[in-house]
Tab-separated table of C-alpha atoms and ligand atoms in Angstrom:
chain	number	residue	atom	x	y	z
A	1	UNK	CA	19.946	2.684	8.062
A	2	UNK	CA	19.616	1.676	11.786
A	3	UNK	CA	16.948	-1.152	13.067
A	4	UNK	CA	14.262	0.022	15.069
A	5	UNK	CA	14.244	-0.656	18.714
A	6	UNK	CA	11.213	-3.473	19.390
A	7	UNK	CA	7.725	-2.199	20.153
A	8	UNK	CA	7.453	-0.865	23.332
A	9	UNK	CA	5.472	-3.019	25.474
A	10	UNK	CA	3.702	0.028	27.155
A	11	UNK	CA	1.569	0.889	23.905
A	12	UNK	CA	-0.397	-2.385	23.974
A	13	UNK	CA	-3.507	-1.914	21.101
A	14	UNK	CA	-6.680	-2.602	22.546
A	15	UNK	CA	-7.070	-6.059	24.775
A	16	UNK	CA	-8.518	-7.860	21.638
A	17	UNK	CA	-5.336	-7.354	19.319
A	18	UNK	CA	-6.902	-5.194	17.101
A	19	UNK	CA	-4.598	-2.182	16.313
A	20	UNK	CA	-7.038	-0.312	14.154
A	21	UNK	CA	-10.834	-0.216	14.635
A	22	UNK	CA	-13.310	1.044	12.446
A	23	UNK	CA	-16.926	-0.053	12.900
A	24	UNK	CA	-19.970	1.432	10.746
A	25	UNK	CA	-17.996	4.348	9.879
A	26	UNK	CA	-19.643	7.129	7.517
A	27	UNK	CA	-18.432	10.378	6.739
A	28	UNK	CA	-19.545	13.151	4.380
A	29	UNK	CA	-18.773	16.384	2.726
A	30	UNK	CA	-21.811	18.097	2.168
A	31	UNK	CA	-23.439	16.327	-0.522
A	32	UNK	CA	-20.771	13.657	-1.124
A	33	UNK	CA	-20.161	10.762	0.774
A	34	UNK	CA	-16.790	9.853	1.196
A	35	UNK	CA	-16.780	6.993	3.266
A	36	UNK	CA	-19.930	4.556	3.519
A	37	UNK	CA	-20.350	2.443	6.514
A	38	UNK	CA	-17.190	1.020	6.354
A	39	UNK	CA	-15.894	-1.735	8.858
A	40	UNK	CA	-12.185	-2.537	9.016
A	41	UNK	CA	-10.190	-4.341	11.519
A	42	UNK	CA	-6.204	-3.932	11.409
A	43	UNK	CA	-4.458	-6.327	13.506
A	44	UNK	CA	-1.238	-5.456	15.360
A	45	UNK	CA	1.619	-6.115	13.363
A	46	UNK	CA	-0.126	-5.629	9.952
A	47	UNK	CA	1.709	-4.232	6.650
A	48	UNK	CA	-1.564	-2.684	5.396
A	49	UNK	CA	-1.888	-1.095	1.569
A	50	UNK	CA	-4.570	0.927	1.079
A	51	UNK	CA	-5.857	1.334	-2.314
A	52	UNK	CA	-8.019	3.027	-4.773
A	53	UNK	CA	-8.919	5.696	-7.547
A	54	UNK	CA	-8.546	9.263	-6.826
A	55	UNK	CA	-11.303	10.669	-4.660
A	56	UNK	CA	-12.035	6.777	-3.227
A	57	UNK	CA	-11.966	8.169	0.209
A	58	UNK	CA	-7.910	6.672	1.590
A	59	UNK	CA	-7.092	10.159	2.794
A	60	UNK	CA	-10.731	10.753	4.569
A	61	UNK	CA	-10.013	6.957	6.339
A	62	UNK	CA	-6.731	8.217	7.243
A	63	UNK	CA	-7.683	10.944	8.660
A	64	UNK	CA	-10.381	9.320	10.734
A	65	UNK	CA	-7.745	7.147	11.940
A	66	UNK	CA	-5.003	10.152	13.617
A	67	UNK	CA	-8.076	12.261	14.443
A	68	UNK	CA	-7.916	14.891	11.379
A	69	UNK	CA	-11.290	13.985	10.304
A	70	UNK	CA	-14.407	13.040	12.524
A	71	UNK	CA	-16.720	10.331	11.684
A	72	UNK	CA	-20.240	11.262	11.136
A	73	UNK	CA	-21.531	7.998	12.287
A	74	UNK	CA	-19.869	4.658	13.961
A	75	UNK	CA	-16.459	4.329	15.994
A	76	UNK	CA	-13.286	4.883	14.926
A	77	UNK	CA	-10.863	3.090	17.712
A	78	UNK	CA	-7.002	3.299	17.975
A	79	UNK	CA	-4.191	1.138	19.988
A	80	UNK	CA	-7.668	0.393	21.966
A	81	UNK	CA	-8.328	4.220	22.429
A	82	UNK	CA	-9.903	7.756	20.457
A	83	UNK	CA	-7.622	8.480	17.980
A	84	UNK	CA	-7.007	11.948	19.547
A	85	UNK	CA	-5.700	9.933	22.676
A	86	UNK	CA	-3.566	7.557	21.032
A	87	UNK	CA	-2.409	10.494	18.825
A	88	UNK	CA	-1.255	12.399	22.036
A	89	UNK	CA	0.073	9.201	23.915
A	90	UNK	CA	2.053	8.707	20.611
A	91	UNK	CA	0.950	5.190	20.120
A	92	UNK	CA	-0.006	6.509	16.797
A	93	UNK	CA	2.152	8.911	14.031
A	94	UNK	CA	1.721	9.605	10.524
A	95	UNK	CA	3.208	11.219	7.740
A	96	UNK	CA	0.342	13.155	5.435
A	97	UNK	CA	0.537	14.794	2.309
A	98	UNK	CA	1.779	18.124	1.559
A	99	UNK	CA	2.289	19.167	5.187
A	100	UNK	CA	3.336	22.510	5.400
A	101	UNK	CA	6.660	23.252	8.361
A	102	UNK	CA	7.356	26.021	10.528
A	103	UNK	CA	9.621	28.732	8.941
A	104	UNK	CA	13.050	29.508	9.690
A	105	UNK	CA	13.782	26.596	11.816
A	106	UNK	CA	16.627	24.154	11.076
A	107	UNK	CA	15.719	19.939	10.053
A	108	UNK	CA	17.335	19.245	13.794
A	109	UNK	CA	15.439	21.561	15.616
A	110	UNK	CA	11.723	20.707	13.867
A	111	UNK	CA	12.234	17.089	14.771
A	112	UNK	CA	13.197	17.920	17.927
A	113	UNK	CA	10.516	20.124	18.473
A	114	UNK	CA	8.022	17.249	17.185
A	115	UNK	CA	10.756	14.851	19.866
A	116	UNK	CA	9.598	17.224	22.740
A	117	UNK	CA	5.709	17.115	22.292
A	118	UNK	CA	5.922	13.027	22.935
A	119	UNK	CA	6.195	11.094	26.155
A	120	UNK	CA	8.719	8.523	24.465
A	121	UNK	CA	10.320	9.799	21.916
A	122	UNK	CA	13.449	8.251	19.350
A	123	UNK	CA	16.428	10.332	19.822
A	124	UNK	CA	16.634	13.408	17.233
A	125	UNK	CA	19.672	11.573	15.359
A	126	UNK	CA	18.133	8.726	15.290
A	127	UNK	CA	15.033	9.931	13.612
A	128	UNK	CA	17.135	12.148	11.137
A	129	UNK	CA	19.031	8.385	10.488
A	130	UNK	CA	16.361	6.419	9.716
A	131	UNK	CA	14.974	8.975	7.400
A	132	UNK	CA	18.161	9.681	5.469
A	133	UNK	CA	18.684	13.077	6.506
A	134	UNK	CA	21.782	12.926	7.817
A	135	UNK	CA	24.201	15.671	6.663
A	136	UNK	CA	21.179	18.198	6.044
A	137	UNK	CA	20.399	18.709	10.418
A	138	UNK	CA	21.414	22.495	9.668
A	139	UNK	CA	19.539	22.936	6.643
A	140	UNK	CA	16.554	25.206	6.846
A	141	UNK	CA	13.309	23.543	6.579
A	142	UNK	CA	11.869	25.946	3.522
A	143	UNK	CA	15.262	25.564	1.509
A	144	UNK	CA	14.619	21.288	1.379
A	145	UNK	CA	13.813	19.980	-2.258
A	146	UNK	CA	10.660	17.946	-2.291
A	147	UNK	CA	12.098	14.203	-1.798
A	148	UNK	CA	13.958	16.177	1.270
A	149	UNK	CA	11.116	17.587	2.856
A	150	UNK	CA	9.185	13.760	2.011
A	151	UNK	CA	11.620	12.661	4.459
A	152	UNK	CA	11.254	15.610	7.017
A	153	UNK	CA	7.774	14.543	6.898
A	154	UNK	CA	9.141	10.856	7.999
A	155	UNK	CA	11.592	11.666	10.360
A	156	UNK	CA	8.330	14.056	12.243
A	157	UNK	CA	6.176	10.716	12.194
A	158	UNK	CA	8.400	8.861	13.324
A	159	UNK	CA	10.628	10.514	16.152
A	160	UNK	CA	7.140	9.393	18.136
A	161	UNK	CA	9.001	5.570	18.396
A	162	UNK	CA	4.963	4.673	17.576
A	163	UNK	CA	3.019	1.589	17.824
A	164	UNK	CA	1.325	2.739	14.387
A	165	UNK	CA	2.895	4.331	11.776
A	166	UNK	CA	0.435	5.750	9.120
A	167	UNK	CA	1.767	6.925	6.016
A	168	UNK	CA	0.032	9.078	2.935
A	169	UNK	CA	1.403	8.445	-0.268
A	170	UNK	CA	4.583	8.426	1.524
A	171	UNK	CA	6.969	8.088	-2.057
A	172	UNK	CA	4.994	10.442	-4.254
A	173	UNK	CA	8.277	13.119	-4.188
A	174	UNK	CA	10.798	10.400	-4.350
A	175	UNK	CA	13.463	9.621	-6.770
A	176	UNK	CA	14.011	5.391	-7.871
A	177	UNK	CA	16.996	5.245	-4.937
A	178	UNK	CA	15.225	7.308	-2.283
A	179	UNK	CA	12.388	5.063	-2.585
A	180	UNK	CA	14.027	2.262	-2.341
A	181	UNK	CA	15.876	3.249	0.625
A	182	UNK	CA	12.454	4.467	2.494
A	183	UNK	CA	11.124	1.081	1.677
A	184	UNK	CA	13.836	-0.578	3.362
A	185	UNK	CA	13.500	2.166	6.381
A	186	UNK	CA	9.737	0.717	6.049
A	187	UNK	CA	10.415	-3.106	6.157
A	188	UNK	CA	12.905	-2.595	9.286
A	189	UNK	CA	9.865	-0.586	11.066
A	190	UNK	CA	6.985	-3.555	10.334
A	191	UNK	CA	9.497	-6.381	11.366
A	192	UNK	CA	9.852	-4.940	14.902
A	193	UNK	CA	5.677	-5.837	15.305
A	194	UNK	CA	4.369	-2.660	14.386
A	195	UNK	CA	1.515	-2.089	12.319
A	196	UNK	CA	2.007	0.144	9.172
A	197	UNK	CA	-0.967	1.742	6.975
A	198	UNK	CA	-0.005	3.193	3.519
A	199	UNK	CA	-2.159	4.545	0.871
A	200	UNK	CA	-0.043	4.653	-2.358
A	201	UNK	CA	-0.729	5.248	-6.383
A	202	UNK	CA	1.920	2.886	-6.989
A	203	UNK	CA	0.780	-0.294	-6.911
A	204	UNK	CA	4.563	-2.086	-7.371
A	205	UNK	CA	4.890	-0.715	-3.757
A	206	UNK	CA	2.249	-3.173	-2.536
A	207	UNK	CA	4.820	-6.492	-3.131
A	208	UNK	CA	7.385	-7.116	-0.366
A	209	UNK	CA	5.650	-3.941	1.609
A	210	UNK	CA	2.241	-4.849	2.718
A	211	UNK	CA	1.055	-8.177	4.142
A	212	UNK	CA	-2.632	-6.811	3.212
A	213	UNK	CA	-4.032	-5.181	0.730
A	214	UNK	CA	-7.605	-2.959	1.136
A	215	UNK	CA	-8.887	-1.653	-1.865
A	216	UNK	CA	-11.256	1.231	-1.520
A	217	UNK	CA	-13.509	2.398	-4.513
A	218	UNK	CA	-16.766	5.239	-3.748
A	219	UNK	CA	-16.335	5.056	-0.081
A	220	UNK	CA	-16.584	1.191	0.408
A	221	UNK	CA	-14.268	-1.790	0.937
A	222	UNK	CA	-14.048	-3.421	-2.365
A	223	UNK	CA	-11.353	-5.847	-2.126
A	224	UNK	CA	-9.253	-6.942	0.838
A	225	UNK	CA	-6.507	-9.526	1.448
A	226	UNK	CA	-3.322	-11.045	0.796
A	227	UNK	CA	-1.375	-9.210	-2.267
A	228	UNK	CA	-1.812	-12.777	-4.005
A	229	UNK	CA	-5.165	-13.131	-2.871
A	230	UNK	CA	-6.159	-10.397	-4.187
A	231	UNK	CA	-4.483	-11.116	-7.384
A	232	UNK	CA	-6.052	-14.656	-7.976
A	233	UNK	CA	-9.124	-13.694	-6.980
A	234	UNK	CA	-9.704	-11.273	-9.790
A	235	UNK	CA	-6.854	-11.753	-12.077
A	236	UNK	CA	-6.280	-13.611	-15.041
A	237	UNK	CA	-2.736	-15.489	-15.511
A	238	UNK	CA	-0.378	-15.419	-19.188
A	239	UNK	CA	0.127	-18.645	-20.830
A	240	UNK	CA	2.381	-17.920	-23.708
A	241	UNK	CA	3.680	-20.401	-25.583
A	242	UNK	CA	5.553	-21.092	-29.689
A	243	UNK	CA	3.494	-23.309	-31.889
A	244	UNK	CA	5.569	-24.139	-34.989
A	245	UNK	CA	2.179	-25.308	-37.063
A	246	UNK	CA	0.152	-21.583	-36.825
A	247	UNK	CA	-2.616	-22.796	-38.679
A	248	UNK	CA	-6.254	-22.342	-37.932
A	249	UNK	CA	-6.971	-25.946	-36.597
A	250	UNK	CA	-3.519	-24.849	-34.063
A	251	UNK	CA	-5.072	-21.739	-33.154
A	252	UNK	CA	-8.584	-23.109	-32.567
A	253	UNK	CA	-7.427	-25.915	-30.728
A	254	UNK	CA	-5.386	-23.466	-28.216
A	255	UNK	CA	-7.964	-21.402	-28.120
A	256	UNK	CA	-10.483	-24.775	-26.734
A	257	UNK	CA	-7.872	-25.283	-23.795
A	258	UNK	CA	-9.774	-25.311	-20.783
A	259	UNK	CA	-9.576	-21.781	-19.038
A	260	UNK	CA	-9.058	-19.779	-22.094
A	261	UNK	CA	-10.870	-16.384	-22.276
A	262	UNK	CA	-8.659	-15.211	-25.219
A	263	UNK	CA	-5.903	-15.338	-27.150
A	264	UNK	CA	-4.152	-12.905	-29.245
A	265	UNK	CA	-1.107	-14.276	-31.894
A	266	UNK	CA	1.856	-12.805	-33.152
A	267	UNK	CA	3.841	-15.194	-35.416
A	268	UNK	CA	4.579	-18.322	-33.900
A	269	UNK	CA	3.621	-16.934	-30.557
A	270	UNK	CA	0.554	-17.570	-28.674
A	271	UNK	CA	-0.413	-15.209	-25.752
A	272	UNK	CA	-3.395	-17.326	-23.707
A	273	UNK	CA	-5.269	-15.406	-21.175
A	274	UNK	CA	-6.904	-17.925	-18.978
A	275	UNK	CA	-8.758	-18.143	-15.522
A	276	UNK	CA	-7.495	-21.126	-14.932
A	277	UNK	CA	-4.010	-21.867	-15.627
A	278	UNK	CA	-3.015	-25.331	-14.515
A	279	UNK	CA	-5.909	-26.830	-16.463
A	280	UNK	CA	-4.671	-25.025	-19.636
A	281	UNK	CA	-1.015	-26.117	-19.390
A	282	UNK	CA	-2.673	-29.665	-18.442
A	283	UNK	CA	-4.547	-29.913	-21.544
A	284	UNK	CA	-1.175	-28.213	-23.393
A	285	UNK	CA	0.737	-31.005	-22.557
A	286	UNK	CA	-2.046	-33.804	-23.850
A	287	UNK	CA	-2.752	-31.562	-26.775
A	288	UNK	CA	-0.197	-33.068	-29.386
A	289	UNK	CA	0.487	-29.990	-30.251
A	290	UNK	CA	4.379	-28.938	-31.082
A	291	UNK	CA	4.525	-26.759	-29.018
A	292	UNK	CA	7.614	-24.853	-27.204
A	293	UNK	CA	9.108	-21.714	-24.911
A	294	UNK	CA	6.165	-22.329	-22.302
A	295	UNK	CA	5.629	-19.058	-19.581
A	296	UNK	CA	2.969	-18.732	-17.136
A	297	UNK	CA	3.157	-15.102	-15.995
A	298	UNK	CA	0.720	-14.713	-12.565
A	299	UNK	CA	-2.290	-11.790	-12.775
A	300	UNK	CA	-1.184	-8.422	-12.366
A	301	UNK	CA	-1.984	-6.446	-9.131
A	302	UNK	CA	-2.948	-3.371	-11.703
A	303	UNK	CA	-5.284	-5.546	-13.532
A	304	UNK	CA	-7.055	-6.681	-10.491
A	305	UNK	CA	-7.003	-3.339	-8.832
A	306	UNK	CA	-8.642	-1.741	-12.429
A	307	UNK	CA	-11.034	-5.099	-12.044
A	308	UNK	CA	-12.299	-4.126	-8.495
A	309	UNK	CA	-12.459	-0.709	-8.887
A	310	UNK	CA	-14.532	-0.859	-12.086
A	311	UNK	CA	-16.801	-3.229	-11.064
A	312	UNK	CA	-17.801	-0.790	-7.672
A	313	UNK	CA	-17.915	2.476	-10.354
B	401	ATP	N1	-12.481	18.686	2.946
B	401	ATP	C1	-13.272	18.218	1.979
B	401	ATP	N2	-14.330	18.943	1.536
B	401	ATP	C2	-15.144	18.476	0.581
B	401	ATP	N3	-14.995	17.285	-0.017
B	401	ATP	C3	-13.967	16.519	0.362
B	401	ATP	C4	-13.043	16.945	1.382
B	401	ATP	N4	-12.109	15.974	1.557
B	401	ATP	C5	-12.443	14.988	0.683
B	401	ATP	N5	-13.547	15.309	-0.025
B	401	ATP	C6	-14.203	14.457	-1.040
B	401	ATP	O1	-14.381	13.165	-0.459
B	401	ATP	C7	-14.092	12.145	-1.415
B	401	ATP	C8	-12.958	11.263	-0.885
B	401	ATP	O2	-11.753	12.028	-0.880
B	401	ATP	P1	-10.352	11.477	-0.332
B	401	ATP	O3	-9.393	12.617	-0.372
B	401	ATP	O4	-10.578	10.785	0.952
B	401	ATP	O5	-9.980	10.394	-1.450
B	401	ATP	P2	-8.565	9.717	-1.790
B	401	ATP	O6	-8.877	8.283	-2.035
B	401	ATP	O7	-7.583	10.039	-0.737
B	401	ATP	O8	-8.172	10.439	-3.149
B	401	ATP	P3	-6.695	10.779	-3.781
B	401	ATP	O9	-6.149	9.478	-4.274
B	401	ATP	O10	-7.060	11.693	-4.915
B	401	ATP	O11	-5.864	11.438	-2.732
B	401	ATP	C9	-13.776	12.865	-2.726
B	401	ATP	O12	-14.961	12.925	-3.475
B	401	ATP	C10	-13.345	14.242	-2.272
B	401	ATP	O13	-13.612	15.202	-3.281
């Protein structure tokens, strides 16, 4: 796939930096509220994952953000504008779920179509490159499979050349290789400076894609950082380790390692879950235990996610 050109220096975000701008931000559907005061700050340049259970409220925030959805209260502010106006400008594109096309036009002439309604626009080939659709520009749009029409959905969003690319559960159609290839279409797009959102199920998108993680559970910000941040912050790391010796006093005296929380045996094999895991593998090695076949595996992202999430519920 091609590199993107650099960000154009004409779409500046607002003066301060920030890309994205939500501030006291609430928004509800008759008697449910789907977003609660929620303040978030996305910086130019930013790989940002957003999070959460079904119904959390990533496709209302998304929607506040390219001007689907209006806020009931607080300001929603984009590339230092409404979202409506950095929608039109194109400083702002996404690709939503389950976006219905046009009938009886051709893959060329939709993008082109969505290539016309911008004031800077990638060329139509270009666009049909980046998204893998090259080979299918005469296909008619209703006759795509659904990985196919995933990428339509792409090559719309991103034919705008935009300063923000926002993407909804961009990989739910997708086979293993087409992900992997949209991911690397992804990676080239957030190296030129440009800020990404993506809300995604599949948490073992997260690594290598997003610089940030938000995690959204009821409405609310429950977690946000660094993917390892996150992770250490409410995970728990694998010690696992062969004692020969699996008596009690061996079992009792792994399980009075400093950071334990539990342990759970099988054979020789000792599976240590522990909070803290360079004090546990400290105390391992002054133990005098035989011991042998040492791992440290870090916390999961899905058992920190499942942490944060049930502690908001
Ligand atoms: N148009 C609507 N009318 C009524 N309720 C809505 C509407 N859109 C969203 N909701 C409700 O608002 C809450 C947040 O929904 P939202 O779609 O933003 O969550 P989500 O995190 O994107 O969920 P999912 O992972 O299932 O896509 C849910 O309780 C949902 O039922």
């Amino acid at each position: 796939m091609n590199e993107f050109p650099s960000a154009p220096p004409d779409s500046a975000p607002s003066p301060d930096g920030a890309a994205i701008r939500l501030v006291g931000v609430s928004k509800s559907y008759g008697g449910v509220e789907a977003i609660r005061s929620l303040d978030l700050d996305l910086a130019r340049g930013e790989s940002v994952a957003l999070l959460g259970p079904n119904g959390a409220g990533k496709s209302t925030t998304i929607g506040m953000m390219v001007g689907l959805v209006t806020a009931d209260r607080g300001r929603v502010q984009v590339a230092g504008t409404s979202p409506r106006t950095a929608v039109a400008r194109g400083a702002i594109a996404a690709m939503l779920q389950d976006t219905g096309f046009m009938g009886g036009v051709t893959v060329a002439e939709l993008v082109g179509f969505a290539a016309s309604i911008y004031p800077r626009s990638l060329a139509v080939g270009r666009a049909i490159d980046l998204a893998g659709l090259i080979g299918l520009e005469r296909r008619r749009v209703d006759r795509l499979s659904g990985g196919q029409a995933q990428r339509l959905r792409f090559a719309i969003a991103v034919v705008a050349d935009p300063e923000i690319l926002i993407l909804d559960e961009p990989t739910r159609a997708l086979d293993v290789q087409a992900r992997a290839e949209f991911w690397e279409a992804m990676r080239a797009f957030a190296a030129t400076g440009r800020t990404l959102v993506f809300a995604t199920h599949y948490l073992d998108e997260v690594d290598g894609n997003a610089s940030r993680v938000v995690v959204l559970a009821n409405g609310s910000i429950v977690g946000d950082g660094r993917p390892d941040e996150i992770r250490r912050r409410t995970g728990t790391t694998m010690v696992r380790v062969s004692v020969a010796d699996t008596g009690f006093d061996s079992q009792r005296r792994l399980e009075e390692l400093a950071g334990v929380a539990e342990i759970a045996r099988s054979g020789e094999r000792f599976s240590l879950r522990t909070t803290d895991a360079d004090a546990t593998v400290r105390e391992l090695a002054l133990s005098g235990l035989s011991w042998r076949a040492l791992e440290v595996a870090p916390p999961s992202l899905d058992e920190s996610f499942l942490t944060l999430t049930q502690e908001a519920s």
